[in-house]
Coordinates of C-alpha atoms in Angstrom, one line a residue:
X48 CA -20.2 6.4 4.4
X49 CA -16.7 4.6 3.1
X50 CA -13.4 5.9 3.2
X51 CA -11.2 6.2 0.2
X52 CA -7.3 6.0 -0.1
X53 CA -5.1 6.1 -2.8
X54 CA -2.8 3.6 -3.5
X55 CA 0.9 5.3 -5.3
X56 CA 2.1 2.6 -7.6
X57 CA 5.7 2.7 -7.9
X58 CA 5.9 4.5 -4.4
X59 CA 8.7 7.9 -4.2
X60 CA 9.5 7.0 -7.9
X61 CA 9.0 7.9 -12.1
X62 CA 5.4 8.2 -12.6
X63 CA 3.2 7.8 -16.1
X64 CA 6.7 9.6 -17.9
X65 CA 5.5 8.5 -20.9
X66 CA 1.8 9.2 -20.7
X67 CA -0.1 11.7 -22.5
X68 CA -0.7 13.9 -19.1
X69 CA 2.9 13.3 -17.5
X70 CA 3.7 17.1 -18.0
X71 CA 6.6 19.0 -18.5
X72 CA 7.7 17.7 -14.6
X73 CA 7.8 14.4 -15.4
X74 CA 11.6 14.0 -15.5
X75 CA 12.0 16.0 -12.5
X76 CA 10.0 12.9 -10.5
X77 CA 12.8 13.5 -8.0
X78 CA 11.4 16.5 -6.6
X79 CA 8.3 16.6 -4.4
X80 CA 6.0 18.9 -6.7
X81 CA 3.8 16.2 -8.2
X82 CA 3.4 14.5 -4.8
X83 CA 2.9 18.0 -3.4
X84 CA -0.3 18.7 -6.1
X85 CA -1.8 15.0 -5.5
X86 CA -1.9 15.3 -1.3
X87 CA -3.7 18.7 -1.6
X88 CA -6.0 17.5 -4.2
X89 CA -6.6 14.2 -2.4
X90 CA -7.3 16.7 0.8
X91 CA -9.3 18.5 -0.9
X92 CA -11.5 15.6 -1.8
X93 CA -11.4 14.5 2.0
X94 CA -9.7 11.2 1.3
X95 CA -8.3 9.3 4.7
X96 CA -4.7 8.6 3.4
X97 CA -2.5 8.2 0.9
X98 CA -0.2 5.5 0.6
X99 CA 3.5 4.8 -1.1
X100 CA 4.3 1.5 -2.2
X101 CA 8.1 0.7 -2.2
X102 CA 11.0 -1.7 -2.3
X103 CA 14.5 -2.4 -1.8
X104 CA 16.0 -3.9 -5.2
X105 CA 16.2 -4.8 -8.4
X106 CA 14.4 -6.9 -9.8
X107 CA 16.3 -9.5 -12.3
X108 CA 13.6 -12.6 -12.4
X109 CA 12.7 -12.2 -15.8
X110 CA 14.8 -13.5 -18.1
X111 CA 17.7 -13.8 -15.8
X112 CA 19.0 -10.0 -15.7
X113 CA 17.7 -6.0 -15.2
X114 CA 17.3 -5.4 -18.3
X115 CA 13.5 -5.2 -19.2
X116 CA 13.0 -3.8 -15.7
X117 CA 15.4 -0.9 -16.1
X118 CA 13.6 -0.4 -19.7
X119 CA 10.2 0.0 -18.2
X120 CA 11.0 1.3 -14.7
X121 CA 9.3 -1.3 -13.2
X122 CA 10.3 -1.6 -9.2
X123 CA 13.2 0.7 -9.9
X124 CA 13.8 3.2 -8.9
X125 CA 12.4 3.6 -6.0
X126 CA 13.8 6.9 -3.6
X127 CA 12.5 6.5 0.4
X128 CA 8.8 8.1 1.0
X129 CA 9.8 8.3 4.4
X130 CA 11.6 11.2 3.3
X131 CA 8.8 12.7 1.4
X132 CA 6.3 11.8 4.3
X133 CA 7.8 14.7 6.4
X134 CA 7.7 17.4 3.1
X135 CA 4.1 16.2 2.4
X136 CA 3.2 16.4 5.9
X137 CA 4.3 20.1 6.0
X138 CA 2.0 20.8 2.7
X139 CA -1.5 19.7 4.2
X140 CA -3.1 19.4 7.4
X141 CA -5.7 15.8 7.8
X142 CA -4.6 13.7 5.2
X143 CA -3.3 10.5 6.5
X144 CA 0.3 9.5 4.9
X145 CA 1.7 6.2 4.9
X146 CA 5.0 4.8 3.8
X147 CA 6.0 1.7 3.3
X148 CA 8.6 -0.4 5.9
X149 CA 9.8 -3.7 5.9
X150 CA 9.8 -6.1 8.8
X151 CA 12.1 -8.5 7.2
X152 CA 14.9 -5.5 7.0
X153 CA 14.1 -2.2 8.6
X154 CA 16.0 -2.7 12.3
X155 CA 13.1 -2.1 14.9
X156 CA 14.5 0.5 16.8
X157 CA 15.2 2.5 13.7
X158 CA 11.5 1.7 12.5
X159 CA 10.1 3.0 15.6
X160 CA 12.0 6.2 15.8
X161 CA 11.3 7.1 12.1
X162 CA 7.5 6.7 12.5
X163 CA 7.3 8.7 16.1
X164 CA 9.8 11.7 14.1
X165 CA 6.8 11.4 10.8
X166 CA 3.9 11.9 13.2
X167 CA 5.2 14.8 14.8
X168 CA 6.5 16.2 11.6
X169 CA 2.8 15.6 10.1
X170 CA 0.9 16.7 13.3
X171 CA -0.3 13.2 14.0
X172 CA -1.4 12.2 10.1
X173 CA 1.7 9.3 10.2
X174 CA 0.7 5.6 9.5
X175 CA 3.4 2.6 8.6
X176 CA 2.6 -0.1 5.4
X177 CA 4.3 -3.1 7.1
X178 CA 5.5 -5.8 4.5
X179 CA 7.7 -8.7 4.8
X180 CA 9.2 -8.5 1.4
X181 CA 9.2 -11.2 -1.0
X182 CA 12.5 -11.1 -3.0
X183 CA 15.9 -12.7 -2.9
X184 CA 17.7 -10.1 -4.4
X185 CA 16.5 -7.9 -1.8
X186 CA 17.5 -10.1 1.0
X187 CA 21.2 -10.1 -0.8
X188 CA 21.0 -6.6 0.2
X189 CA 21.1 -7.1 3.7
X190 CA 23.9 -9.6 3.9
X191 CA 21.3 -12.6 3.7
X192 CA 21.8 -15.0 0.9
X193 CA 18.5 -16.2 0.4
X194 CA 15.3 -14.6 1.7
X195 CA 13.4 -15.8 4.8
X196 CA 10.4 -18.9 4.2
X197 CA 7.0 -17.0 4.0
X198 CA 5.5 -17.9 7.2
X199 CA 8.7 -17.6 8.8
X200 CA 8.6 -13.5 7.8
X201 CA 5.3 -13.1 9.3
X202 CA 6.3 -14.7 12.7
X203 CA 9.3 -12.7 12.2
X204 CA 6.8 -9.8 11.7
X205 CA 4.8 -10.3 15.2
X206 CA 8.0 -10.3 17.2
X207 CA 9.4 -6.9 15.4
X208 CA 5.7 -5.3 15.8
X209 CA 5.6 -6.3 19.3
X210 CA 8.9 -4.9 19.9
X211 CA 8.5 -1.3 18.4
X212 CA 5.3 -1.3 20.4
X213 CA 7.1 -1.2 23.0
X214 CA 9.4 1.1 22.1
X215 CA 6.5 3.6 21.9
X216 CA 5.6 3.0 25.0
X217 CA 8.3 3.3 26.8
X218 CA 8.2 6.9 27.7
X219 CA 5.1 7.2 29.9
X220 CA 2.0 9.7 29.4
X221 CA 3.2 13.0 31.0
X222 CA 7.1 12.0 30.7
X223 CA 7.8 14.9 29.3
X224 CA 6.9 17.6 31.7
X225 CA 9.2 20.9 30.7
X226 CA 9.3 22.3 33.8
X227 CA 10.9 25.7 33.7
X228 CA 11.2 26.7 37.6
X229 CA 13.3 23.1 38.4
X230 CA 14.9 22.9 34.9
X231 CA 13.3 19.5 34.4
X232 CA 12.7 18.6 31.0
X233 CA 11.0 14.8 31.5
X234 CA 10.5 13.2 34.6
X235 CA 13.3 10.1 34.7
X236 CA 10.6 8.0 36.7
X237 CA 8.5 7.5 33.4
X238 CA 10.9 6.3 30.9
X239 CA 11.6 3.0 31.5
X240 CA 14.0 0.4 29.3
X241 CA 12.4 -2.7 27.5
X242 CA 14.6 -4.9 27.9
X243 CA 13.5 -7.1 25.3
X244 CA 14.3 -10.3 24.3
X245 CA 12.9 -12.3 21.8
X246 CA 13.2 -15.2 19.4
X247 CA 14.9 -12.7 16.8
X248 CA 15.2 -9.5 17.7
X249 CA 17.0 -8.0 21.0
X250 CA 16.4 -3.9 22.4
X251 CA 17.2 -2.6 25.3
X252 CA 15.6 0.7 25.2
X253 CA 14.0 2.9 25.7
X254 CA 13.5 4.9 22.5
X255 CA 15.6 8.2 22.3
X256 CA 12.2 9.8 21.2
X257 CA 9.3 11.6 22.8
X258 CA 5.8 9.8 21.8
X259 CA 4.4 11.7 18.6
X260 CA 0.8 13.0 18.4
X261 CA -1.0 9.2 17.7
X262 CA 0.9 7.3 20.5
X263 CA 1.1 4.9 18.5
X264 CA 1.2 5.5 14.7
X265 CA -1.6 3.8 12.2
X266 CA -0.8 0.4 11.3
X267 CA -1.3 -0.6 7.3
X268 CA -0.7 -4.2 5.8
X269 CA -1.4 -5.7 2.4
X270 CA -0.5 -9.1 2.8
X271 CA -3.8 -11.6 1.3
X272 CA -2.1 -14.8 2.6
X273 CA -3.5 -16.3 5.9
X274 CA -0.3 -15.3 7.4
X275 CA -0.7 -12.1 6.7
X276 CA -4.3 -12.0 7.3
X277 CA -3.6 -12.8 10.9
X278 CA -0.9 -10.6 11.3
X279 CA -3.1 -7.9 10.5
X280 CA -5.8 -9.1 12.2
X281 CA -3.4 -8.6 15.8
X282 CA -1.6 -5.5 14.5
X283 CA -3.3 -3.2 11.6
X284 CA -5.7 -0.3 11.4
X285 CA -6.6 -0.8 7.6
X286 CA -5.9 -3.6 5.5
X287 CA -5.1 -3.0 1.9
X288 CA -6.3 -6.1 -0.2
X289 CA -8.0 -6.5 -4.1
X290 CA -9.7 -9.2 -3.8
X291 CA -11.7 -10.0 -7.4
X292 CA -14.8 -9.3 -7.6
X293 CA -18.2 -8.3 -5.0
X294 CA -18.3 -12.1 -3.8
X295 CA -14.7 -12.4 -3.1
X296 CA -14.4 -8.6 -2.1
X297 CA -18.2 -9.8 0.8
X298 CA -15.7 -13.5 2.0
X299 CA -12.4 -11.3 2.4
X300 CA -14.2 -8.7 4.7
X301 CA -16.2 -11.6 6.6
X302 CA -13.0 -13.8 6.6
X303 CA -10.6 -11.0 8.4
X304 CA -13.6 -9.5 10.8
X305 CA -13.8 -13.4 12.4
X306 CA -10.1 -13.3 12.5
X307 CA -9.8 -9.7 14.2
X308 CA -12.8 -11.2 16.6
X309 CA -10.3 -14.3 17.3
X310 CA -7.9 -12.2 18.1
X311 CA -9.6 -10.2 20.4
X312 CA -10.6 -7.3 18.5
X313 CA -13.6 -5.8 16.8
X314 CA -14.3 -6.1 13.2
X315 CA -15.1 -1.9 13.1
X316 CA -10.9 -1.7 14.6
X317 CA -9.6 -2.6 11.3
X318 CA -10.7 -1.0 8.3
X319 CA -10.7 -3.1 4.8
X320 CA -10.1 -0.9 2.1
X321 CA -10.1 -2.5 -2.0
X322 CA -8.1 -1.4 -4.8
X323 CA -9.4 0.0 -7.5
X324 CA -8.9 1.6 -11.1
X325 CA -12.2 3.2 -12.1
X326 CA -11.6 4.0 -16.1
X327 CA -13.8 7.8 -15.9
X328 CA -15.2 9.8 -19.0
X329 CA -17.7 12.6 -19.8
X330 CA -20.4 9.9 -21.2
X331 CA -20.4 6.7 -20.2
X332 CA -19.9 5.9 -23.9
X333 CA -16.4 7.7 -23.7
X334 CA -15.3 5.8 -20.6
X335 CA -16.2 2.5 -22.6
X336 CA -14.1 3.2 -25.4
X337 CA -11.3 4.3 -23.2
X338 CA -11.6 1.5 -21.4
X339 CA -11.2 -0.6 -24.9
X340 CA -8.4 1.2 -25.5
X341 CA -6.8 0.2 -22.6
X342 CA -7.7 -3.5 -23.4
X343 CA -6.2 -3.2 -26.9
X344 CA -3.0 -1.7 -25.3
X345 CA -2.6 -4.8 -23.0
X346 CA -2.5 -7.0 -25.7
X347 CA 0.6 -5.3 -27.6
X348 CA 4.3 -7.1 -26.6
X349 CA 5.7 -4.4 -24.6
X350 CA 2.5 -4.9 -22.2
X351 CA 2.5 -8.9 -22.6
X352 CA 6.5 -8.5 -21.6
X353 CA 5.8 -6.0 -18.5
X354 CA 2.8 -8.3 -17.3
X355 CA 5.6 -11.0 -17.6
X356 CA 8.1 -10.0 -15.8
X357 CA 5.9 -8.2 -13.0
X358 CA 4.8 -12.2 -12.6
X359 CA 8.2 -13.1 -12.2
X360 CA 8.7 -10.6 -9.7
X361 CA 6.2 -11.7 -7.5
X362 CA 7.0 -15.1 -7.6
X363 CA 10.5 -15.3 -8.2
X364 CA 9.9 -17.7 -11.2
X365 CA 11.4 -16.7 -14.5
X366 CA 8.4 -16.5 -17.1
X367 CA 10.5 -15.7 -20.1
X368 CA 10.8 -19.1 -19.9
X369 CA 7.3 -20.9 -20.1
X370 CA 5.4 -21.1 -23.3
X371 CA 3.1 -18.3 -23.8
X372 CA 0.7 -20.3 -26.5
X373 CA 0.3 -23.1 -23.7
X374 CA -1.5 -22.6 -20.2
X375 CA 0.4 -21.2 -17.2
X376 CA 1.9 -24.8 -15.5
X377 CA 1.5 -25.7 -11.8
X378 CA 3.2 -23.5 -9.4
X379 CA 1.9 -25.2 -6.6
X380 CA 4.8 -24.9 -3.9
X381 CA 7.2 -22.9 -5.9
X382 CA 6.2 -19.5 -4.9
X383 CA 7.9 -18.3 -2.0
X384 CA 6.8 -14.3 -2.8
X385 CA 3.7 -12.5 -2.7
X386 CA 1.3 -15.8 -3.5
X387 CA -2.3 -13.9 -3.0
X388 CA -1.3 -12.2 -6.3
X389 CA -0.1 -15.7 -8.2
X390 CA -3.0 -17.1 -6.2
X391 CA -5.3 -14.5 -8.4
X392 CA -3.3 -15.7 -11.8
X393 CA -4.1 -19.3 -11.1
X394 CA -7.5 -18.7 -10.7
X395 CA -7.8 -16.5 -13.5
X396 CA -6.2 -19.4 -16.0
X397 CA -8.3 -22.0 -14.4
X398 CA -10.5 -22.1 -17.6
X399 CA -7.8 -23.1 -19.4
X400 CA -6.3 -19.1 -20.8
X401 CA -3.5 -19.7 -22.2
X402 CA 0.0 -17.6 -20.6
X403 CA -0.9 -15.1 -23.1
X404 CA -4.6 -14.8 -22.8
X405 CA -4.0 -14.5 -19.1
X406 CA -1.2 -11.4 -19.4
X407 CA -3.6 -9.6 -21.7
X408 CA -6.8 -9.9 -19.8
X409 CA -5.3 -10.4 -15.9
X410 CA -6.3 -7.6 -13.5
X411 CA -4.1 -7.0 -10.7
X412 CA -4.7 -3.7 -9.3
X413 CA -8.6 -3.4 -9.3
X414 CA -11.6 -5.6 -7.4
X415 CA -14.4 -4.1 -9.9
X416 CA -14.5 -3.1 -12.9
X417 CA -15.7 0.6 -12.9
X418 CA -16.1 2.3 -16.3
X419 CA -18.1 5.5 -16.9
X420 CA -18.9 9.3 -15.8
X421 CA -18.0 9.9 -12.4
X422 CA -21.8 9.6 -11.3
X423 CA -22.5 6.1 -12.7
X424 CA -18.5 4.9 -11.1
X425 CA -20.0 6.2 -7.5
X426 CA -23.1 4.4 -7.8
X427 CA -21.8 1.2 -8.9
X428 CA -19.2 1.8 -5.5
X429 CA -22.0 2.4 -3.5
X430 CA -24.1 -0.6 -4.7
X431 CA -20.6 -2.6 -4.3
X432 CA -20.0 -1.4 -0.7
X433 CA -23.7 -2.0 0.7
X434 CA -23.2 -5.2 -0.6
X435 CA -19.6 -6.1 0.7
X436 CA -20.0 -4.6 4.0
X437 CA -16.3 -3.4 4.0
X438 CA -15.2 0.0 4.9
X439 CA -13.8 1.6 1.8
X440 CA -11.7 1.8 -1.5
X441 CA -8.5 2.7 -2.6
X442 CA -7.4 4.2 -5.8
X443 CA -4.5 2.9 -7.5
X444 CA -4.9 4.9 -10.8
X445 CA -1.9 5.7 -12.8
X446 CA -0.1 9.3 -11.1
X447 CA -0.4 12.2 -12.9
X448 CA -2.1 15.6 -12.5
X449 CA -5.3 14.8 -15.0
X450 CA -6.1 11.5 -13.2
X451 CA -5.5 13.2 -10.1
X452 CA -8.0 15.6 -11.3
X453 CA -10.8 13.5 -12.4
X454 CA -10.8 11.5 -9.2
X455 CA -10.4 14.3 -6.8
X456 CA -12.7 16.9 -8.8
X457 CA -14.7 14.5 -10.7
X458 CA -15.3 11.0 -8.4
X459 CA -15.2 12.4 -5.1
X460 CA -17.3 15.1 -5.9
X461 CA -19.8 12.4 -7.0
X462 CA -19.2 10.5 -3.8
X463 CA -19.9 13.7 -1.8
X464 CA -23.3 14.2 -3.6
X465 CA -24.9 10.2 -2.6
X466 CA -23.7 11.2 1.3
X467 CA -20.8 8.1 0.2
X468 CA -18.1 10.0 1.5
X469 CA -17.0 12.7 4.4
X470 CA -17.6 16.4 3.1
X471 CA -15.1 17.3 5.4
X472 CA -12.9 15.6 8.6
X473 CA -13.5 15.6 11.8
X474 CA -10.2 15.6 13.9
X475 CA -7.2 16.4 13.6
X476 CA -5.2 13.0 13.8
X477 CA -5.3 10.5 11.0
X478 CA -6.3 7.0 13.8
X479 CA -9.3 9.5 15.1
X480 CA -10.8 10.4 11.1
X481 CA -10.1 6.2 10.6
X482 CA -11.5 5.4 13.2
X483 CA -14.9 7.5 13.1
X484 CA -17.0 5.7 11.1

């Protein structure tokens, strides 16, 4: 068996608003209904977690202002999951649910106590998407006028993790011991300060919160770069990566189980989870047609623009800029952002695609391509997983309620039927249902 996730695009913000199955809620986006709908659904279908992508700007890398990323929503708005963690955590009962932090800007203390208050709100289902955060603008935020170098965040990122470890730990087991006949409410002996002191971050301690359900919360990261591969290799319990294709998807998974080894782990103590966007029909016929439709519809300028300016987000390069007749130019040291995903887009115009062929063909949120009924999409995962020897996918389908429904109650039905998935979990904690198989 695998485990499935699903990656939320966009995180706590507008989803598909414009799409044929947004629904009358669409505008209300704001309001926790949709999310509500999806974690059932997703519970229903016995997925491990869900998780919220977010950030902390504005983007204004393409072309020099907001504009075309206020026009297309794209990284705005985003509202904090953490704050939606706790209503969806009231709304199910196993589903894991994951927001995402930053390293680079989330104080540790504050980190620590927000994860610890989630997994008692959820009953234990809390896990935390670690990023460093790639932007400028967002480091402008935070009184910085430029953000940190890329290796530098990740060093950054050890030190901050090591720190809120400890902060978790510093209430003993059996602190708390509410003893009625004395009046004793935790036992002073076991909560110790921390007294930390490190190359960039200073905490006294200890946390002014009891220990939630985990201990210590499930650790998520997505970074592909070796520095983020290692820090994930020392710190995560799933790794979210998309890697293209079964070859690269098999030398990712052996790559980070020699790391986790390395760093004194097993490879079964991190689980490597690939995105993916399977394209589902009644007939396989259908789903192939769909999926051409979806080609056709990259290929039109307001996609060719979005694809643009989602590039210059992630490298902080302005791609208005570059001739889109002539073949993306050498970015070689210019990318101080997310390079695994301009990394993929160099590879992908090695055979010479011009800067438009590229934007109209370039995947970024899928390993595989997966096209037909939900039957023939569960045996082309299964084939895909024997053969990777990695531990599971994750969805990252646009949100609404009918592509909800045709993963939940078409895919993971499938799943369910070639013994590829849990038919129902386990435990009650979201590290115990990870961690079983």
């Amino acid at each position: 068996m695998f485990h499935m996730g699903w990656f939320v695009g966009h995180g706590f913000s507008v989803q598909s608003w414009k799409g044929t199955w947004s629904g009358a809620g669409a505008r209300e986006w704001m309001q926790p209904d949709l999310y509500v709908d999806m974690a059932r659904s997703l519970e229903r279908a016995c997925f491990d977690y869900m998780i919220f992508e977010d950030g902390l700007m504005i983007p204004d890398a393409f072309g020099g202002n907001m504009d075309t990323y206020l026009k297309y929503n794209m990284e705005c708005p985003r509202h904090d999951p953490t704050a939606l963690i706790g209503i969806l955590g009231q709304a199910t009962s196993r589903i894991g649910l994951i927001p995402t932090m930053s390293t680079s800007f989330y104080p540790p203390f504050m980190a620590a106590r927000m994860l610890v208050t989630l997994d008692h709100l959820t009953r234990g289902r809390v896990g935390g998407n670690l990023v460093t955060s790639s932007s400028h603008r967002a480091a402008q935020n935070f009184g910085h006028e430029q953000h940190f170098e890329h290796d530098l965040r990740y060093r950054m990122a050890d030190e901050w993790m090591d720190l809120v470890g400890k902060l978790w730990g510093s209430w003993e087991p059996g602190a708390v011991v509410f003893d009625e006949e004395t009046g004793t409410f935790a036992d002073g002996s076991k909560v110790h300060t921390i007294d930390f002191a490190g190359e960039f971050f200073r905490c006294r301690g200890p946390l002014n919160a009891v220990p939630g359900p985990q201990g210590r919360p499930v650790i998520c990261q997505a970074g592909g770069s070796p520095a983020g591969r290692e820090f994930a290799a020392r710190n995560a319990d799933t790794v979210i990566c998309v890697p293209l294709g079964v070859a690269a998807m098999k030398a990712y998974r052996e790559d980070m189980s020699a790391r986790l080894i390395a760093a004194g782990r097993k490879p079964a103590d991190c689980k490597v989870l690939y995105l993916i966007r399977p394209v589902l029909a009644e007939t396989d016929a259908e789903a192939q047609e769909k999926r051409q439709r979806i080609r056709a519809a990259q290929r039109e300028q307001a996609s060719i623009e979005t694809q643009l300016a989602v590039m210059s987000y992630f490298s902080g390069l302005d791609f208005s800029k570059f001739d889109l007749d002539k073949p993306l130019p050498d970015l070689t040291g210019q990318v101080n952002g997310h390079q695994s995903s301009m990394t993929r887009y160099a590879k992908d115009s090695e055979d010479g695609k011009t800067l438009r062929e590229l934007v109209s063909t370039h995947e970024t949120t899928t390993s595989l391509e997966l096209v037909g009924t939900p039957d023939t999409v569960a045996a082309m995962m299964g084939e895909a997983m024997e053969e990777v020897g990695g531990d599971g996918f994750l969805i990252s389908n646009d949100v609404d309620r009918h592509s909800i429904a045709q993963i939940a109650d078409g895919l993971a039905p499938a799943l369910k039927r070639r013994g590829l998935i849990r038919e129902s979990y386990t435990h009650e904690h979201f590290r115990d249902n990870l961690l079983e198989f």
